[in-house]
Amino acid sequence: MSLLRDRLLGLSVVTLLLSGTLLAVVLGYGALVLGSAFVTGASVVGAAFELAVPWVPLAGVALLGAVFGSVGFVYALARRASVPRGGRVQRLAEFAERTYPPLRKLGLSEAVSEPEPSPEEKAQDALEDLKRRYVAGEIDEREFERRVDRLVANDSVDDARAERERRETLREGRY
């Protein structure tokens, strides 16, 4: 979703612009009326009272629109922000959730936790570790080959188990 296609962001910007413009016009008109009353020597309090009746509710609505537009704009941008993932941020989020239980509903710790590696990534990491240990001389060639064979066998066992579960699910008609 591109930045321009985000409806909340667009609605917030339009609301903020319209209410901000309306608020600027109302405040400018009020300042003009009060300034002219002050310059001409008329009662500033009387002018303010006459001005307050029709324009204060309009200014309140404009201010309310500006606040909602600003909050929506910040929320839309924050929703699109890139959140760092990692152990430190996850521990901080978990601490915040323990300290302030209502934060648990937001699911912050899950949002910033590192994703679980896929089985392929785990197997690749294990193979890289075996290669590193073999090159470093920690294990001999025979041990290296034995462990690689076991790693390949585990992958094929996992694949066979997943295929069997998929067939059983299809046979039972769950999907």
mmCIF file of C-alpha atoms in Angstrom:
data_model
loop_
_atom_site.group_PDB
_atom_site.id
_atom_site.type_symbol
_atom_site.label_atom_id
_atom_site.label_comp_id
_atom_site.label_asym_id
_atom_site.label_seq_id
_atom_site.Cartn_x
_atom_site.Cartn_y
_atom_site.Cartn_z
ATOM 1 C CA MET A 1 0.000 0.000 0.000
ATOM 2 C CA SER A 2 1.567 3.236 -1.083
ATOM 3 C CA LEU A 3 1.596 6.315 1.075
ATOM 4 C CA LEU A 4 -0.929 8.100 -1.143
ATOM 5 C CA ARG A 5 -3.374 5.175 -1.117
ATOM 6 C CA ASP A 6 -3.600 4.978 2.677
ATOM 7 C CA ARG A 7 -7.158 6.150 3.355
ATOM 8 C CA LEU A 8 -6.593 7.060 6.985
ATOM 9 C CA LEU A 9 -3.598 9.162 6.070
ATOM 10 C CA GLY A 10 -5.482 10.926 3.264
ATOM 11 C CA LEU A 11 -8.557 11.554 5.388
ATOM 12 C CA SER A 12 -6.391 12.858 8.220
ATOM 13 C CA VAL A 13 -4.514 15.244 5.949
ATOM 14 C CA VAL A 14 -7.733 16.593 4.426
ATOM 15 C CA THR A 15 -9.336 16.983 7.871
ATOM 16 C CA LEU A 16 -6.239 18.687 9.213
ATOM 17 C CA LEU A 17 -6.025 21.098 6.283
ATOM 18 C CA LEU A 18 -9.720 22.013 6.304
ATOM 19 C CA SER A 19 -10.015 22.413 10.056
ATOM 20 C CA GLY A 20 -6.712 24.254 10.273
ATOM 21 C CA THR A 21 -7.790 26.677 7.558
ATOM 22 C CA LEU A 22 -11.177 27.212 9.219
ATOM 23 C CA LEU A 23 -9.512 27.762 12.576
ATOM 24 C CA ALA A 24 -7.074 30.279 11.073
ATOM 25 C CA VAL A 25 -9.952 32.186 9.431
ATOM 26 C CA VAL A 26 -12.026 32.265 12.635
ATOM 27 C CA LEU A 27 -9.091 33.357 14.797
ATOM 28 C CA GLY A 28 -8.000 35.918 12.217
ATOM 29 C CA TYR A 29 -11.522 37.373 12.023
ATOM 30 C CA GLY A 30 -11.719 37.498 15.826
ATOM 31 C CA ALA A 31 -8.370 39.244 16.047
ATOM 32 C CA LEU A 32 -9.469 41.716 13.373
ATOM 33 C CA VAL A 33 -12.737 42.539 15.199
ATOM 34 C CA LEU A 34 -11.056 42.888 18.585
ATOM 35 C CA GLY A 35 -8.198 44.906 17.119
ATOM 36 C CA SER A 36 -10.576 47.296 15.376
ATOM 37 C CA ALA A 37 -12.600 47.668 18.593
ATOM 38 C CA PHE A 38 -9.425 48.513 20.467
ATOM 39 C CA VAL A 39 -8.242 51.012 17.833
ATOM 40 C CA THR A 40 -11.604 52.790 17.556
ATOM 41 C CA GLY A 41 -12.002 53.011 21.317
ATOM 42 C CA ALA A 42 -15.134 50.865 21.411
ATOM 43 C CA SER A 43 -15.716 48.424 24.211
ATOM 44 C CA VAL A 44 -13.391 45.484 23.651
ATOM 45 C CA VAL A 45 -15.396 43.374 26.118
ATOM 46 C CA GLY A 46 -18.634 44.102 24.259
ATOM 47 C CA ALA A 47 -17.011 43.287 20.926
ATOM 48 C CA ALA A 48 -15.600 40.049 22.364
ATOM 49 C CA PHE A 49 -19.020 39.076 23.719
ATOM 50 C CA GLU A 50 -20.727 39.805 20.393
ATOM 51 C CA LEU A 51 -18.013 37.876 18.607
ATOM 52 C CA ALA A 52 -18.170 34.913 21.002
ATOM 53 C CA VAL A 53 -21.761 33.936 20.360
ATOM 54 C CA PRO A 54 -21.531 32.893 16.696
ATOM 55 C CA TRP A 55 -17.811 32.206 16.325
ATOM 56 C CA VAL A 56 -16.663 30.328 19.456
ATOM 57 C CA PRO A 57 -18.617 27.126 18.626
ATOM 58 C CA LEU A 58 -17.220 27.245 15.098
ATOM 59 C CA ALA A 59 -13.704 27.677 16.471
ATOM 60 C CA GLY A 60 -14.303 24.742 18.842
ATOM 61 C CA VAL A 61 -15.399 22.483 15.992
ATOM 62 C CA ALA A 62 -12.399 23.569 13.933
ATOM 63 C CA LEU A 63 -10.049 22.923 16.851
ATOM 64 C CA LEU A 64 -11.589 19.514 17.446
ATOM 65 C CA GLY A 65 -11.189 18.665 13.758
ATOM 66 C CA ALA A 66 -7.553 19.785 13.856
ATOM 67 C CA VAL A 67 -6.873 17.587 16.890
ATOM 68 C CA PHE A 68 -8.511 14.522 15.329
ATOM 69 C CA GLY A 69 -6.757 15.166 12.021
ATOM 70 C CA SER A 70 -3.393 15.453 13.764
ATOM 71 C CA VAL A 71 -3.912 12.289 15.802
ATOM 72 C CA GLY A 72 -5.022 10.366 12.708
ATOM 73 C CA PHE A 73 -2.046 11.656 10.725
ATOM 74 C CA VAL A 74 0.466 10.656 13.410
ATOM 75 C CA TYR A 75 -1.220 7.261 13.856
ATOM 76 C CA ALA A 76 -1.194 6.573 10.104
ATOM 77 C CA LEU A 77 2.491 7.438 9.856
ATOM 78 C CA ALA A 78 3.383 5.434 12.969
ATOM 79 C CA ARG A 79 1.526 2.423 11.585
ATOM 80 C CA ARG A 80 3.692 2.519 8.481
ATOM 81 C CA ALA A 81 6.942 3.049 10.386
ATOM 82 C CA SER A 82 9.611 0.413 10.333
ATOM 83 C CA VAL A 83 9.867 -1.152 13.777
ATOM 84 C CA PRO A 84 13.251 -2.554 14.726
ATOM 85 C CA ARG A 85 13.143 -6.225 15.640
ATOM 86 C CA GLY A 86 15.486 -7.902 18.037
ATOM 87 C CA GLY A 87 16.170 -9.122 21.518
ATOM 88 C CA ARG A 88 16.610 -5.754 23.223
ATOM 89 C CA VAL A 89 13.440 -4.237 21.833
ATOM 90 C CA GLN A 90 11.480 -7.405 22.580
ATOM 91 C CA ARG A 91 12.724 -7.501 26.188
ATOM 92 C CA LEU A 92 11.810 -3.835 26.602
ATOM 93 C CA ALA A 93 8.312 -4.483 25.234
ATOM 94 C CA GLU A 94 7.883 -7.510 27.515
ATOM 95 C CA PHE A 95 8.969 -5.411 30.505
ATOM 96 C CA ALA A 96 6.453 -2.705 29.564
ATOM 97 C CA GLU A 97 3.712 -5.331 29.242
ATOM 98 C CA ARG A 98 4.561 -6.799 32.656
ATOM 99 C CA THR A 99 4.681 -3.370 34.269
ATOM 100 C CA TYR A 100 1.513 -2.051 32.608
ATOM 101 C CA PRO A 101 -0.853 -4.997 31.992
ATOM 102 C CA PRO A 102 -3.223 -3.069 29.656
ATOM 103 C CA LEU A 103 -0.363 -2.921 27.135
ATOM 104 C CA ARG A 104 -0.621 -6.703 26.685
ATOM 105 C CA LYS A 105 -3.702 -6.147 24.539
ATOM 106 C CA LEU A 106 -1.568 -4.291 21.990
ATOM 107 C CA GLY A 107 0.776 -7.262 21.500
ATOM 108 C CA LEU A 108 3.928 -5.151 21.393
ATOM 109 C CA SER A 109 6.330 -7.957 22.297
ATOM 110 C CA GLU A 110 5.028 -10.155 19.477
ATOM 111 C CA ALA A 111 5.217 -7.281 16.999
ATOM 112 C CA VAL A 112 8.894 -6.593 17.695
ATOM 113 C CA SER A 113 10.092 -10.164 18.237
ATOM 114 C CA GLU A 114 12.381 -11.734 15.717
ATOM 115 C CA PRO A 115 10.573 -14.133 13.407
ATOM 116 C CA GLU A 116 11.173 -17.833 13.952
ATOM 117 C CA PRO A 117 13.563 -19.244 11.365
ATOM 118 C CA SER A 118 12.041 -21.601 8.838
ATOM 119 C CA PRO A 119 13.101 -25.263 8.811
ATOM 120 C CA GLU A 120 15.165 -24.559 5.708
ATOM 121 C CA GLU A 121 16.974 -21.727 7.481
ATOM 122 C CA LYS A 122 17.607 -23.936 10.509
ATOM 123 C CA ALA A 123 19.036 -26.680 8.297
ATOM 124 C CA GLN A 124 21.174 -24.152 6.411
ATOM 125 C CA ASP A 125 22.514 -22.737 9.693
ATOM 126 C CA ALA A 126 23.304 -26.231 10.977
ATOM 127 C CA LEU A 127 25.132 -27.052 7.743
ATOM 128 C CA GLU A 128 27.120 -23.795 7.903
ATOM 129 C CA ASP A 129 28.061 -24.589 11.509
ATOM 130 C CA LEU A 130 29.223 -28.071 10.490
ATOM 131 C CA LYS A 131 31.317 -26.623 7.665
ATOM 132 C CA ARG A 132 32.863 -24.056 10.002
ATOM 133 C CA ARG A 133 33.719 -26.712 12.590
ATOM 134 C CA TYR A 134 35.212 -29.010 9.909
ATOM 135 C CA VAL A 135 37.359 -26.236 8.441
ATOM 136 C CA ALA A 136 38.485 -25.198 11.943
ATOM 137 C CA GLY A 137 39.542 -28.803 12.623
ATOM 138 C CA GLU A 138 37.101 -29.331 15.489
ATOM 139 C CA ILE A 139 35.661 -32.443 13.781
ATOM 140 C CA ASP A 140 37.244 -34.867 11.327
ATOM 141 C CA GLU A 141 35.994 -35.777 7.857
ATOM 142 C CA ARG A 142 34.215 -38.928 9.006
ATOM 143 C CA GLU A 143 32.295 -37.073 11.756
ATOM 144 C CA PHE A 144 31.480 -34.274 9.311
ATOM 145 C CA GLU A 145 30.004 -36.714 6.766
ATOM 146 C CA ARG A 146 28.064 -38.578 9.465
ATOM 147 C CA ARG A 147 26.488 -35.359 10.747
ATOM 148 C CA VAL A 148 25.671 -34.107 7.248
ATOM 149 C CA ASP A 149 23.973 -37.453 6.491
ATOM 150 C CA ARG A 150 21.961 -37.177 9.720
ATOM 151 C CA LEU A 151 21.004 -33.586 8.876
ATOM 152 C CA VAL A 152 19.818 -34.626 5.394
ATOM 153 C CA ALA A 153 17.918 -37.596 6.867
ATOM 154 C CA ASN A 154 16.165 -35.322 9.381
ATOM 155 C CA ASP A 155 15.111 -32.998 6.580
ATOM 156 C CA SER A 156 13.639 -35.852 4.577
ATOM 157 C CA VAL A 157 11.864 -37.218 7.689
ATOM 158 C CA ASP A 158 10.365 -33.767 8.366
ATOM 159 C CA ASP A 159 9.298 -33.489 4.715
ATOM 160 C CA ALA A 160 7.690 -36.941 4.809
ATOM 161 C CA ARG A 161 5.863 -36.126 8.071
ATOM 162 C CA ALA A 162 4.553 -32.839 6.631
ATOM 163 C CA GLU A 163 3.376 -34.591 3.449
ATOM 164 C CA ARG A 164 1.593 -37.292 5.463
ATOM 165 C CA GLU A 165 -0.176 -34.665 7.627
ATOM 166 C CA ARG A 166 -1.212 -32.762 4.496
ATOM 167 C CA ARG A 167 -2.678 -35.904 2.930
ATOM 168 C CA GLU A 168 -4.561 -36.770 6.134
ATOM 169 C CA THR A 169 -5.997 -33.269 6.317
ATOM 170 C CA LEU A 170 -7.164 -33.441 2.712
ATOM 171 C CA ARG A 171 -8.622 -36.925 3.249
ATOM 172 C CA GLU A 172 -10.577 -35.768 6.303
ATOM 173 C CA GLY A 173 -12.008 -32.912 4.253
ATOM 174 C CA ARG A 174 -10.895 -30.143 6.601
ATOM 175 C CA TYR A 175 -9.965 -27.924 3.662
#
